[in-house]
Short mmCIF file of C-alpha atoms in Angstrom, two decimals:
data_model
loop_
_atom_site.label_atom_id
_atom_site.label_comp_id
_atom_site.label_asym_id
_atom_site.label_seq_id
_atom_site.Cartn_x
_atom_site.Cartn_y
_atom_site.Cartn_z
CA MET U 772 0.00 0.00 0.00
CA ILE U 773 3.00 2.33 0.44
CA GLU U 774 3.46 2.65 -3.32
CA LEU U 775 -0.28 3.26 -3.79
CA ILE U 776 -0.25 6.05 -1.18
CA SER U 777 2.63 7.77 -2.98
CA GLU U 778 0.81 7.44 -6.31
CA GLU U 779 -2.38 8.88 -4.86
CA ALA U 780 -0.59 11.77 -3.17
CA GLU U 781 0.81 12.77 -6.56
CA PHE U 782 -2.59 12.39 -8.24
CA LEU U 783 -4.35 14.53 -5.63
CA LYS U 784 -1.96 17.50 -5.94
CA GLY U 785 -4.02 20.47 -7.11
CA ARG U 786 -7.24 18.47 -6.82
CA VAL U 787 -7.72 18.70 -3.05
CA ARG U 788 -6.56 21.11 -0.38
CA ARG U 789 -3.45 20.47 1.62
CA THR U 790 -5.23 21.16 4.88
CA PRO U 791 -3.39 22.94 7.69
CA VAL U 792 -1.78 21.41 10.75
CA GLU U 793 -2.58 23.90 13.53
CA PHE U 794 -1.02 24.01 16.99
CA SER U 795 -3.55 23.62 19.81
CA PRO U 796 -2.56 25.47 23.01
CA GLY U 797 -5.60 24.09 24.85
CA LEU U 798 -4.93 20.43 24.08
CA SER U 799 -1.21 20.92 24.69
CA ASP U 800 -1.96 22.22 28.17
CA LEU U 801 -4.42 19.40 28.89
CA LEU U 802 -2.19 16.58 27.68
CA GLY U 803 1.15 18.03 28.74
CA VAL U 804 2.80 17.61 25.32
CA PRO U 805 2.74 19.63 22.09
CA VAL U 806 -0.49 18.82 20.20
CA TRP U 807 -1.47 19.80 16.68
CA LEU U 808 -4.77 19.48 14.83
CA LYS U 809 -4.89 18.14 11.27
CA LEU U 810 -7.87 20.10 9.97
CA GLU U 811 -9.46 17.90 7.31
CA SER U 812 -12.63 19.74 8.31
CA LEU U 813 -11.32 22.51 6.01
CA GLN U 814 -11.08 20.08 3.07
CA LEU U 815 -13.16 20.36 -0.11
CA THR U 816 -16.67 18.94 0.51
CA GLY U 817 -16.01 19.38 4.23
CA SER U 818 -14.15 16.14 4.99
CA PHE U 819 -11.20 13.89 4.12
CA LYS U 820 -13.51 11.67 2.05
CA ILE U 821 -12.91 13.68 -1.13
CA ARG U 822 -9.42 12.17 -1.33
CA GLY U 823 -10.57 8.58 -1.75
CA ALA U 824 -13.59 9.41 -3.88
CA LEU U 825 -11.60 11.36 -6.47
CA PHE U 826 -8.89 8.75 -6.83
CA ALA U 827 -11.11 5.67 -6.78
CA ILE U 828 -13.56 7.10 -9.31
CA SER U 829 -10.73 8.20 -11.60
CA ARG U 830 -9.87 4.50 -12.02
CA LEU U 831 -13.42 3.33 -12.77
CA ARG U 832 -15.16 3.13 -16.11
CA GLU U 833 -18.46 1.94 -14.65
CA ASP U 834 -21.52 3.62 -13.21
CA VAL U 835 -21.20 3.85 -9.44
CA ILE U 836 -23.49 3.06 -6.56
CA THR U 837 -22.25 3.76 -3.06
CA CYS U 838 -23.52 3.84 0.50
CA SER U 839 -22.71 6.60 2.95
CA ALA U 840 -23.57 8.14 6.29
CA GLY U 841 -23.00 11.44 4.47
CA ASN U 842 -19.42 12.59 3.92
CA HIS U 843 -18.39 9.86 1.47
CA GLY U 844 -21.63 10.40 -0.41
CA LYS U 845 -20.98 14.12 -0.67
CA ALA U 846 -17.47 13.41 -1.94
CA VAL U 847 -18.71 10.90 -4.54
CA ALA U 848 -21.36 13.38 -5.67
CA TYR U 849 -18.59 15.94 -6.20
CA ALA U 850 -16.36 13.46 -8.05
CA SER U 851 -18.98 11.69 -10.18
CA LYS U 852 -22.02 13.55 -11.47
CA GLY U 853 -25.15 11.44 -11.35
CA ALA U 854 -23.84 8.73 -9.01
CA ILE U 855 -26.39 6.78 -6.99
CA ILE U 856 -25.85 7.30 -3.27
CA CYS U 857 -27.74 5.26 -0.68
CA VAL U 858 -28.06 6.85 2.76
CA PRO U 859 -29.71 5.87 6.06
CA ARG U 860 -32.94 7.67 6.86
CA SER U 861 -31.10 9.21 9.84
CA VAL U 862 -28.67 11.06 7.53
CA ASP U 863 -27.74 14.60 8.59
CA ARG U 864 -29.88 17.01 6.58
CA SER U 865 -26.97 19.22 5.55
CA LYS U 866 -25.19 16.23 3.99
CA PHE U 867 -28.33 15.06 2.19
CA ASP U 868 -29.02 18.52 0.76
CA ALA U 869 -25.39 18.89 -0.38
CA MET U 870 -25.48 15.59 -2.28
CA VAL U 871 -28.68 16.62 -4.05
CA ARG U 872 -27.24 20.03 -4.97
CA LEU U 873 -24.20 18.30 -6.47
CA GLY U 874 -26.45 16.33 -8.80
CA ALA U 875 -26.42 12.91 -7.14
CA ASP U 876 -29.30 10.44 -7.24
CA VAL U 877 -29.74 10.15 -3.47
CA ARG U 878 -31.82 7.20 -2.28
CA VAL U 879 -32.91 7.04 1.35
CA SER U 880 -33.20 3.61 2.93
CA ALA U 881 -35.82 2.45 5.40
CA PHE U 882 -33.08 1.96 8.02
CA ASP U 883 -31.44 4.19 10.62
CA GLY U 884 -28.13 2.30 10.61
CA TYR U 885 -25.32 2.15 8.07
CA ASP U 886 -24.95 -1.65 7.96
CA GLU U 887 -28.54 -2.35 6.90
CA THR U 888 -28.41 0.49 4.40
CA GLN U 889 -25.27 -0.98 2.85
CA ASP U 890 -27.03 -4.36 2.41
CA TRP U 891 -29.80 -2.53 0.55
CA ALA U 892 -27.25 -0.68 -1.61
CA LEU U 893 -25.38 -3.88 -2.48
CA GLU U 894 -28.62 -5.54 -3.58
CA MET U 895 -29.39 -2.49 -5.72
CA ALA U 896 -25.93 -2.56 -7.30
CA ALA U 897 -26.31 -6.23 -8.23
CA ARG U 898 -29.82 -5.69 -9.60
CA GLU U 899 -28.82 -2.64 -11.68
CA ASN U 900 -25.43 -4.06 -12.72
CA LYS U 901 -23.44 -1.15 -11.28
CA TYR U 902 -20.14 -1.03 -9.41
CA PHE U 903 -20.44 -0.67 -5.63
CA LEU U 904 -17.79 1.68 -4.26
CA SER U 905 -17.22 1.12 -0.55
CA PRO U 906 -16.59 4.22 1.54
CA PHE U 907 -13.81 2.40 3.42
CA ASP U 908 -13.32 -1.26 2.42
CA ASP U 909 -11.29 -0.55 -0.70
CA ASP U 910 -7.51 -0.34 -1.09
CA ALA U 911 -7.57 2.87 -3.14
CA VAL U 912 -9.94 4.53 -0.68
CA MET U 913 -7.84 3.43 2.31
CA ALA U 914 -4.64 4.70 0.74
CA ALA U 915 -6.08 8.05 -0.29
CA ASN U 916 -8.31 8.79 2.68
CA GLY U 917 -5.78 7.76 5.32
CA GLY U 918 -2.38 7.41 3.70
CA THR U 919 -2.24 10.81 2.02
CA VAL U 920 -3.44 12.49 5.22
CA ALA U 921 -0.66 10.75 7.14
CA LYS U 922 1.90 11.76 4.53
CA GLU U 923 0.99 15.43 4.98
CA VAL U 924 0.91 15.14 8.77
CA LEU U 925 4.37 13.64 9.00
CA GLU U 926 5.76 16.32 6.70
CA ASP U 927 4.05 19.23 8.49
CA ALA U 928 4.42 18.00 12.10
CA PRO U 929 7.69 16.03 12.00
CA ASP U 930 8.04 15.93 15.79
CA ALA U 931 4.72 14.11 16.33
CA ARG U 932 4.88 10.51 17.53
CA MET U 933 1.26 9.90 18.57
CA PHE U 934 -1.69 10.08 16.20
CA VAL U 935 -5.30 10.29 17.36
CA LEU U 936 -7.83 9.19 14.74
CA PRO U 937 -11.59 8.65 14.44
CA VAL U 938 -12.54 5.08 13.50
CA GLY U 939 -15.74 4.08 11.75
CA GLY U 940 -15.33 1.59 8.93
CA GLY U 941 -11.58 1.98 9.29
CA GLY U 942 -10.54 3.47 5.96
CA LEU U 943 -8.94 6.63 7.36
CA SER U 944 -7.25 4.93 10.31
CA ALA U 945 -5.96 1.92 8.34
CA GLY U 946 -4.39 3.98 5.57
CA PHE U 947 -2.98 6.48 8.06
CA ALA U 948 -1.47 3.77 10.25
CA VAL U 949 0.23 2.06 7.30
CA TRP U 950 2.11 5.23 6.32
CA ALA U 951 2.86 6.38 9.87
CA LYS U 952 4.17 3.02 11.07
CA HIS U 953 6.19 2.55 7.88
CA LEU U 954 8.13 5.78 8.49
CA LEU U 955 7.92 5.81 12.30
CA PRO U 956 7.67 2.22 13.57
CA ALA U 957 7.69 3.33 17.22
CA SER U 958 4.85 5.84 16.78
CA ARG U 959 1.50 5.20 18.48
CA ILE U 960 -1.89 5.00 16.77
CA ILE U 961 -4.95 5.74 18.92
CA GLY U 962 -8.39 5.00 17.47
CA CYS U 963 -11.45 6.77 18.84
CA GLN U 964 -14.97 5.34 18.69
CA HIS U 965 -18.47 5.75 20.08
CA VAL U 966 -18.86 3.64 23.22
CA LEU U 967 -22.17 2.24 21.90
CA SER U 968 -20.69 1.20 18.54
CA PRO U 969 -17.09 0.10 19.28
CA ALA U 970 -16.45 -2.10 16.23
CA LEU U 971 -12.66 -1.79 16.38
CA LYS U 972 -12.49 -2.63 20.09
CA LEU U 973 -14.82 -5.60 19.65
CA SER U 974 -12.85 -6.81 16.62
CA LEU U 975 -9.54 -6.60 18.47
CA ASP U 976 -11.03 -8.57 21.36
CA ALA U 977 -12.51 -11.19 19.01
CA GLY U 978 -9.48 -11.44 16.75
CA HIS U 979 -11.54 -10.91 13.60
CA ALA U 980 -13.53 -8.12 11.95
CA ILE U 981 -16.93 -7.36 13.47
CA THR U 982 -18.51 -6.05 10.28
CA ARG U 983 -22.05 -5.54 11.59
CA LEU U 984 -23.41 -3.88 14.70
CA PRO U 985 -26.93 -2.84 15.69
CA ALA U 986 -27.81 0.75 14.83
CA VAL U 987 -27.46 3.26 17.65
CA GLU U 988 -28.97 6.70 18.00
CA THR U 989 -26.15 9.21 17.56
CA MET U 990 -25.26 12.39 15.72
CA ALA U 991 -21.83 10.85 15.08
CA ALA U 992 -23.09 8.63 12.25
CA GLY U 993 -19.64 8.32 10.68
CA VAL U 994 -18.44 6.15 13.58
CA GLU U 995 -21.59 4.01 13.80
CA GLY U 996 -21.67 0.43 12.52
CA GLY U 997 -19.20 -2.36 11.84
CA ILE U 998 -15.59 -2.18 10.71
CA GLY U 999 -14.45 -3.22 7.24
CA ALA U 1000 -13.51 -6.81 6.45
CA ARG U 1001 -10.51 -5.47 4.53
CA THR U 1002 -9.61 -2.52 6.74
CA PHE U 1003 -9.44 -4.47 10.00
CA PRO U 1004 -6.60 -6.87 9.03
CA VAL U 1005 -4.60 -3.81 7.97
CA LEU U 1006 -5.32 -1.90 11.16
CA GLN U 1007 -5.21 -4.80 13.64
CA PRO U 1008 -1.41 -5.06 14.03
CA LEU U 1009 -0.89 -1.29 13.87
CA VAL U 1010 -3.34 0.24 16.38
CA ASP U 1011 -1.99 0.75 19.91
CA GLN U 1012 -5.05 1.93 21.83
CA VAL U 1013 -8.80 2.36 21.41
CA ALA U 1014 -10.54 5.20 23.26
CA LEU U 1015 -14.32 4.99 23.66
CA VAL U 1016 -16.42 8.13 24.19
CA SER U 1017 -20.07 8.77 24.95
CA GLU U 1018 -22.58 10.90 23.04
CA ALA U 1019 -22.41 13.57 25.75
CA GLU U 1020 -18.60 13.64 25.53
CA ILE U 1021 -18.81 13.96 21.74
CA TRP U 1022 -21.12 16.96 22.03
CA GLU U 1023 -18.72 18.51 24.53
CA GLY U 1024 -15.94 17.97 21.98
CA VAL U 1025 -17.88 20.01 19.42
CA ARG U 1026 -18.37 22.81 21.94
CA TRP U 1027 -14.69 22.68 22.97
CA MET U 1028 -13.56 23.23 19.39
CA VAL U 1029 -15.82 26.26 19.02
CA ALA U 1030 -14.61 27.71 22.32
CA HIS U 1031 -10.89 27.07 21.82
CA HIS U 1032 -10.38 27.20 18.05
CA GLN U 1033 -13.55 28.85 16.71
CA TYR U 1034 -14.17 25.93 14.33
CA LEU U 1035 -17.56 24.27 14.09
CA ILE U 1036 -16.93 20.57 13.41
CA GLU U 1037 -19.34 17.68 13.01
CA PRO U 1038 -19.95 15.21 15.87
CA THR U 1039 -18.14 12.35 14.08
CA ALA U 1040 -15.00 14.50 13.93
CA ALA U 1041 -15.35 15.42 17.60
CA VAL U 1042 -14.70 11.86 18.84
CA THR U 1043 -10.96 12.58 18.82
CA ILE U 1044 -11.37 15.83 20.75
CA ALA U 1045 -13.75 14.10 23.16
CA ALA U 1046 -11.18 11.40 23.87
CA CYS U 1047 -8.54 14.02 24.63
CA ILE U 1048 -10.57 16.31 26.89
CA SER U 1049 -12.34 13.49 28.78
CA GLY U 1050 -9.07 11.97 29.95
CA LYS U 1051 -9.41 8.80 27.85
CA ILE U 1052 -6.01 9.46 26.27
CA ARG U 1053 -2.61 9.91 27.90
CA CYS U 1054 0.09 11.31 25.64
CA ALA U 1055 3.78 10.90 26.47
CA GLU U 1056 5.03 12.38 23.19
CA PRO U 1057 3.99 15.16 20.77
CA ALA U 1058 0.68 14.30 19.12
CA VAL U 1059 -1.50 15.10 16.12
CA VAL U 1060 -5.27 14.89 16.47
CA VAL U 1061 -7.14 14.41 13.19
CA ILE U 1062 -10.31 16.51 12.75
CA SER U 1063 -12.11 14.65 9.99
CA GLY U 1064 -15.03 16.87 8.95
CA ARG U 1065 -17.31 19.84 9.43
CA ASN U 1066 -20.60 18.78 7.84
CA VAL U 1067 -23.32 19.32 10.42
CA SER U 1068 -26.81 20.73 9.93
CA ALA U 1069 -27.85 24.00 11.52
CA GLU U 1070 -30.51 22.11 13.48
CA ASN U 1071 -28.01 19.66 15.01
CA ALA U 1072 -25.46 22.41 15.65
CA LYS U 1073 -28.08 24.37 17.59
CA LYS U 1074 -28.93 21.33 19.69
CA ILE U 1075 -25.29 20.75 20.56
CA LEU U 1076 -24.28 24.36 21.16
#
């Protein structure tokens, strides 16, 4: 995957933003080490997902169907006009509206959870003879979404030795961990998840990928559901710690970012901040905390703030 990450980094030059790595005085004081934020929330389409969508779709000659909690769908809509995007009925309204504005054929499932919605999307892809593009369980997506972010982080924050990442399906964290551990074998990878949907933790305990979990009610839909069957074997030997946070802690993470950095981020992105400010993480070395996205509706932002 190292060669693929390098190829994708070259492809994405000029196509996506090289998002800033910003020093965080507040987190540095809390954790007692220098801490920086990798602000993928300032990326095109509002999240890191544009990286994988652009590269994966550039290699396809087929019509695409995908499934998304929102950010991957928005990225695919940007990269491929007219793509079919299946979303849970619980999808954040701002993400749904953005996909429609970008010209996507957005189809809402009868399910609240991602896993059931993906089953529905896979059946649709088979029936309509279209290619199903996974938002995480795909080598090109893993390499672009995680690997190219890690490449930028290590170049822009060369002193960092701990990396705090959100984990949903595992595409970002798996690709990131591959690049980081390749260049810095002694670095530490910390994955952050919702306590009610801890697919990575359960998979590590079981020794195999837990690809399905019951739907839970959360605004952090990007970290709800099972982990990827392909991402987990990549991530399993590379992750050093899993931090689990509650819904209330996630909301506090959103508020903390507004108060300390004046950035409004989405709840999924706030799992990393929540893990830091709730004491779930202890850092012994300089750290980078990945902020994965900003796409949150006005209604949900009002509830949280």
